[in-house]
Short mmCIF file of C-alpha atoms and ligand atoms in Angstrom, two decimals:
data_model
loop_
_atom_site.label_atom_id
_atom_site.label_comp_id
_atom_site.label_asym_id
_atom_site.label_seq_id
_atom_site.Cartn_x
_atom_site.Cartn_y
_atom_site.Cartn_z
CA UNK A 213 80.76 79.60 -10.47
CA UNK A 214 83.80 79.37 -12.73
CA UNK A 215 85.97 76.87 -10.89
CA UNK A 216 84.64 74.03 -8.81
CA UNK A 217 85.63 74.32 -5.15
CA UNK A 218 87.08 71.17 -3.64
CA UNK A 219 87.45 70.36 0.04
CA UNK A 220 89.49 67.34 1.04
CA UNK A 221 89.47 65.70 4.47
CA UNK A 222 91.26 62.76 6.03
CA UNK A 223 88.90 60.97 8.41
CA UNK A 224 90.62 59.37 11.39
CA UNK A 225 89.48 55.82 12.06
CA UNK A 226 90.52 55.56 15.68
CA UNK A 227 88.60 58.30 17.33
CA UNK A 228 84.88 57.57 17.32
CA UNK A 229 84.20 59.63 20.42
CA UNK A 230 84.95 62.87 18.59
CA UNK A 231 84.09 61.91 15.02
CA UNK A 232 82.21 64.26 12.73
CA UNK A 233 84.87 66.95 12.42
CA UNK A 234 85.03 66.86 8.63
CA UNK A 235 81.25 67.34 8.48
CA UNK A 236 81.39 70.24 10.91
CA UNK A 237 84.08 71.83 8.74
CA UNK A 238 82.03 71.33 5.57
CA UNK A 239 79.07 72.97 7.25
CA UNK A 240 81.23 75.97 8.12
CA UNK A 241 82.60 76.25 4.59
CA UNK A 242 79.15 76.06 3.00
CA UNK A 243 77.91 78.71 5.39
CA UNK A 244 80.74 81.01 4.42
CA UNK A 245 79.89 80.44 0.78
CA UNK A 246 76.37 81.66 1.52
CA UNK A 247 74.38 78.47 0.91
CA UNK A 248 70.82 78.32 2.21
CA UNK A 249 70.25 76.56 5.57
CA UNK A 250 68.26 73.67 4.10
CA UNK A 251 70.98 72.77 1.57
CA UNK A 252 73.60 73.01 4.29
CA UNK A 253 71.51 70.80 6.54
CA UNK A 254 71.04 68.13 3.86
CA UNK A 255 74.75 68.04 3.03
CA UNK A 256 75.66 68.03 6.73
CA UNK A 257 73.40 65.10 7.57
CA UNK A 258 74.46 62.97 4.59
CA UNK A 259 78.13 63.72 5.10
CA UNK A 260 78.03 63.08 8.85
CA UNK A 261 76.40 59.68 8.44
CA UNK A 262 78.97 58.72 5.82
CA UNK A 263 81.85 60.04 7.88
CA UNK A 264 80.71 58.17 10.99
CA UNK A 265 80.30 54.97 8.98
CA UNK A 266 83.90 55.25 7.76
CA UNK A 267 85.04 55.72 11.37
CA UNK A 268 83.06 52.91 12.98
CA UNK A 269 82.88 50.37 10.16
CA UNK A 270 85.94 50.99 8.00
CA UNK A 271 88.82 52.32 10.12
CA UNK A 272 88.70 55.77 8.55
CA UNK A 273 88.94 57.08 5.01
CA UNK A 274 88.90 60.23 2.95
CA UNK A 275 86.15 62.67 2.09
CA UNK A 276 86.05 64.97 -0.92
CA UNK A 277 83.36 67.60 -1.18
CA UNK A 278 83.03 69.50 -4.45
CA UNK A 279 80.89 72.55 -4.96
CA UNK A 280 79.77 72.46 -8.56
CA UNK A 281 77.37 74.51 -10.62
CA UNK A 282 73.96 73.42 -9.32
CA UNK A 283 75.09 70.65 -6.99
CA UNK A 284 77.35 69.66 -4.13
CA UNK A 285 79.09 66.33 -4.60
CA UNK A 286 80.34 64.27 -1.66
CA UNK A 287 82.68 61.34 -2.28
CA UNK A 288 83.66 59.11 0.65
CA UNK A 289 86.34 56.50 0.09
CA UNK A 290 87.61 53.90 2.50
CA UNK A 291 89.69 50.75 2.43
CA UNK A 292 87.68 48.97 5.08
CA UNK A 293 85.99 45.55 4.92
CA UNK A 294 83.49 46.52 2.23
CA UNK A 295 79.75 45.86 2.27
CA UNK A 296 78.74 42.32 1.29
CA UNK A 297 75.02 42.94 0.75
CA UNK A 298 74.30 46.55 -0.15
CA UNK A 299 70.50 46.12 -0.34
CA UNK A 300 70.51 44.69 3.16
CA UNK A 301 72.77 47.49 4.45
CA UNK A 302 70.36 50.06 3.00
CA UNK A 303 67.43 48.67 5.02
CA UNK A 304 66.29 50.77 7.97
CA UNK A 305 67.36 49.02 11.16
CA UNK A 306 70.13 46.85 9.72
CA UNK A 307 73.36 47.32 11.64
CA UNK A 308 76.48 45.36 12.47
CA UNK A 309 77.68 47.97 15.01
CA UNK A 310 79.19 46.49 18.16
CA UNK A 311 77.96 47.13 21.69
CA UNK A 312 80.66 49.67 22.61
CA UNK A 313 79.60 51.73 19.57
CA UNK A 314 75.90 51.30 20.32
CA UNK A 315 76.37 52.62 23.83
CA UNK A 316 77.42 55.94 22.23
CA UNK A 317 74.08 56.12 20.41
CA UNK A 318 75.13 54.69 17.04
CA UNK A 319 73.87 51.47 15.50
CA UNK A 320 70.23 52.27 14.78
CA UNK A 321 70.81 51.19 11.20
CA UNK A 322 69.54 54.55 9.96
CA UNK A 323 72.73 56.10 8.58
CA UNK A 324 72.62 54.85 5.00
CA UNK A 325 68.83 55.42 4.75
CA UNK A 326 69.40 59.00 5.96
CA UNK A 327 72.07 59.52 3.32
CA UNK A 328 69.64 58.34 0.66
CA UNK A 329 66.83 60.46 2.01
CA UNK A 330 68.71 63.73 2.21
CA UNK A 331 70.50 63.56 -1.14
CA UNK A 332 69.30 63.70 -4.72
CA UNK A 333 71.62 60.93 -5.90
CA UNK A 334 73.55 58.27 -4.05
CA UNK A 335 75.73 55.48 -5.35
CA UNK A 336 77.54 52.81 -3.35
CA UNK A 337 80.48 50.96 -4.88
CA UNK A 338 81.83 48.33 -2.55
CA UNK A 339 83.92 45.19 -2.70
CA UNK A 340 84.46 42.86 0.24
CA UNK A 341 88.05 43.04 1.44
CA UNK A 342 88.79 46.06 -0.77
CA UNK A 343 86.71 48.97 0.47
CA UNK A 344 83.77 51.22 -0.18
CA UNK A 345 83.20 54.40 -2.16
CA UNK A 346 79.98 56.32 -1.67
CA UNK A 347 79.12 59.18 -4.00
CA UNK A 348 76.29 61.55 -3.14
CA UNK A 349 74.88 64.60 -4.87
CA UNK A 350 72.80 67.36 -3.33
CA UNK A 351 71.25 69.74 -5.87
CA UNK A 352 70.81 73.38 -4.96
CA UNK B 280 59.91 80.73 22.36
CA UNK B 281 63.58 81.59 22.77
CA UNK B 282 66.05 79.19 24.37
CA UNK B 283 66.88 81.89 26.93
CA UNK B 284 63.22 82.01 28.03
CA UNK B 285 63.26 78.26 28.60
CA UNK B 286 66.48 78.55 30.60
CA UNK B 287 64.82 81.10 32.87
CA UNK B 288 62.19 78.58 34.03
CA UNK B 289 62.78 76.84 37.37
CA UNK B 290 62.65 73.32 35.83
CA UNK B 291 65.64 74.03 33.57
CA UNK B 292 69.29 74.79 34.21
CA UNK B 293 71.57 76.27 31.59
CA UNK B 294 74.60 74.07 30.95
CA UNK B 295 75.91 76.29 28.17
CA UNK B 296 74.01 78.89 26.14
CA UNK B 297 76.25 80.26 23.39
CA UNK B 298 73.25 80.99 21.13
CA UNK B 299 70.58 81.91 23.69
CA UNK B 300 68.43 83.99 21.33
CA UNK B 301 67.67 81.00 19.16
CA UNK B 302 63.97 80.33 18.60
CA UNK B 303 62.47 76.90 19.41
CA UNK B 304 59.72 75.87 17.01
CA UNK B 305 59.27 72.15 17.74
CA UNK B 306 60.36 69.19 19.85
CA UNK B 307 62.08 65.89 19.12
CA UNK B 308 62.83 63.10 21.61
CA UNK B 309 65.44 60.43 20.91
CA UNK B 310 68.71 58.82 21.95
CA UNK B 311 69.72 56.94 18.79
CA UNK B 312 71.84 59.47 16.96
CA UNK B 313 71.10 58.63 13.35
CA UNK B 314 67.42 58.42 14.18
CA UNK B 315 67.61 61.96 15.53
CA UNK B 316 69.73 63.03 12.58
CA UNK B 317 67.12 61.80 10.15
CA UNK B 318 63.93 62.84 11.92
CA UNK B 319 64.52 65.93 14.04
CA UNK B 320 63.66 69.20 12.32
CA UNK B 321 65.80 72.30 12.26
CA UNK B 322 64.98 74.54 15.28
CA UNK B 323 63.59 71.65 17.36
CA UNK B 324 64.40 71.36 21.03
CA UNK B 325 66.05 67.91 21.22
CA UNK B 326 65.32 65.96 24.40
CA UNK B 327 67.77 63.16 25.16
CA UNK B 328 69.57 61.25 27.90
CA UNK B 329 72.71 60.82 25.78
CA UNK B 330 75.63 62.94 26.91
CA UNK B 331 78.72 61.96 24.92
CA UNK B 332 80.41 64.40 22.56
CA UNK B 333 78.66 63.00 19.48
CA UNK B 334 75.49 64.68 20.74
CA UNK B 335 77.17 68.03 20.03
CA UNK B 336 77.97 67.06 16.44
CA UNK B 337 74.43 65.81 15.82
CA UNK B 338 72.85 68.94 17.33
CA UNK B 339 75.12 71.10 15.19
CA UNK B 340 74.60 69.24 11.91
CA UNK B 341 70.86 68.60 12.36
CA UNK B 342 70.63 72.28 13.32
CA UNK B 343 68.45 71.83 16.41
CA UNK B 344 67.76 74.88 18.59
CA UNK B 345 69.03 73.28 21.81
CA UNK B 346 69.76 70.00 23.57
CA UNK B 347 67.61 69.29 26.64
CA UNK B 348 69.20 66.71 28.93
CA UNK B 349 66.48 64.83 30.82
CA UNK B 350 66.69 63.21 34.26
CA UNK B 351 69.53 65.51 35.36
CA UNK B 352 71.99 63.86 32.99
CA UNK B 353 75.29 65.75 33.26
CA UNK B 354 77.87 66.68 30.63
CA UNK B 355 81.57 66.13 31.15
CA UNK B 356 83.52 69.38 31.13
CA UNK B 357 85.19 68.56 27.82
CA UNK B 358 81.80 67.99 26.16
CA UNK B 359 80.48 71.20 27.66
CA UNK B 360 83.44 73.10 26.23
CA UNK B 361 82.91 71.57 22.79
CA UNK B 362 79.24 72.55 22.88
CA UNK B 363 80.12 76.11 23.86
CA UNK B 364 82.75 76.35 21.13
CA UNK B 365 80.38 75.01 18.46
CA UNK B 366 77.53 77.33 19.46
CA UNK B 367 75.32 74.53 20.77
CA UNK B 368 72.84 75.40 23.54
CA UNK B 369 72.52 72.76 26.25
CA UNK B 370 70.10 72.78 29.19
CA UNK B 371 69.39 70.14 31.79
CA UNK B 372 66.33 69.28 33.83
CA UNK B 373 65.39 66.83 36.58
CA UNK B 374 62.22 66.04 34.60
CA UNK B 375 61.91 62.90 32.48
CA UNK B 376 61.80 63.18 28.68
CA UNK B 377 58.02 62.89 28.97
CA UNK B 378 57.90 65.55 31.68
CA UNK B 379 59.95 67.95 29.58
CA UNK B 380 57.80 67.27 26.52
CA UNK B 381 54.63 68.03 28.50
CA UNK B 382 56.16 71.24 29.78
CA UNK B 383 57.14 72.30 26.25
CA UNK B 384 53.70 71.44 24.97
CA UNK B 385 52.21 74.05 27.24
CA UNK B 386 54.86 76.61 26.31
CA UNK B 387 55.16 76.39 22.51
N1 ATP C 504 81.90 52.35 4.97
C1 ATP C 504 81.43 51.14 5.35
N2 ATP C 504 82.24 50.05 5.33
C2 ATP C 504 81.80 48.84 5.69
N3 ATP C 504 80.54 48.59 6.10
C3 ATP C 504 79.67 49.63 6.13
C4 ATP C 504 80.07 50.96 5.77
N4 ATP C 504 78.99 51.76 5.89
C5 ATP C 504 77.99 50.99 6.31
N5 ATP C 504 78.38 49.70 6.46
C6 ATP C 504 77.54 48.55 6.85
O1 ATP C 504 76.17 48.88 6.64
C7 ATP C 504 75.45 48.79 7.87
C8 ATP C 504 74.34 49.83 7.91
O2 ATP C 504 74.90 51.15 7.94
P1 ATP C 504 74.06 52.33 8.59
O3 ATP C 504 74.87 53.56 8.56
O4 ATP C 504 72.72 52.38 7.91
O5 ATP C 504 73.81 51.84 10.08
P2 ATP C 504 74.85 51.81 11.29
O6 ATP C 504 76.05 52.60 10.96
O7 ATP C 504 75.08 50.41 11.68
O8 ATP C 504 74.02 52.54 12.44
P3 ATP C 504 73.66 54.11 12.50
O9 ATP C 504 74.14 54.74 11.24
O10 ATP C 504 72.16 54.16 12.63
O11 ATP C 504 74.34 54.64 13.71
C9 ATP C 504 76.49 48.95 8.95
O12 ATP C 504 76.09 48.40 10.20
C10 ATP C 504 77.68 48.22 8.34
O13 ATP C 504 77.52 46.81 8.46
MG1 MG C 505 75.86 54.53 10.21
#
């Protein structure tokens, strides 16, 4: 692949009843590019969890997905409240989601662990009061 | 078995079947979305009582074969339309999640 392909999405922070659109679009694009189903599934899961987190915890953000030689890179950036204790946030079952969000089926505290599990690399950069950037890499 | 074969059984009603030829190879039961996202396998039949539109996104991205709504849970028209547009099969049944799982156990 000569040039890296970049997809850019604005993720709306208001609408958590129809969130996930950027991830659905990424899935479509990767399919059109002829990626194998397992790679598409891994990227889709990791991206969806990150997208939903930006919607429910950070008031929205931006997602950049880059198709590079040998890997797909997902960068999610928000200017939400930040994550005070990243180790804690990474624990299965830890969640600060409110009841109205939980009633939709979110808040199991499994999103960040899923992102870790389905990617080959994941880095969280976060500062309280400033925002969060999560970078993930899926090798193919 | 194919999703269409399941839909033909008396215990199941098709809500929307845009991809009826899809093959079911396993089963996952769950209502917490990121739990399902992380643990369901591609081509599973996903049994749930959740019915909001996020179910459609999860089914699409986790690549499950179909959503099986237990206990006669209904979908709002808007959710049904989204599922149809995204190619997500949805069936409903009066059976409980356990009842559906038992039924599938004898069929798969
Ligand atoms: N982008 C973010 N900005 C601020 N806080 C975040 C962000 N992403 C995650 N968090 C914090 O980390 C916690 C754990 O996130 P995780 O995705 O694992 O679980 P959850 O979103 O609460 O529930 P689930 O993903 O299972 O629906 C969240 O409850 C929240 O406190
Ligand atoms: Mg989450």
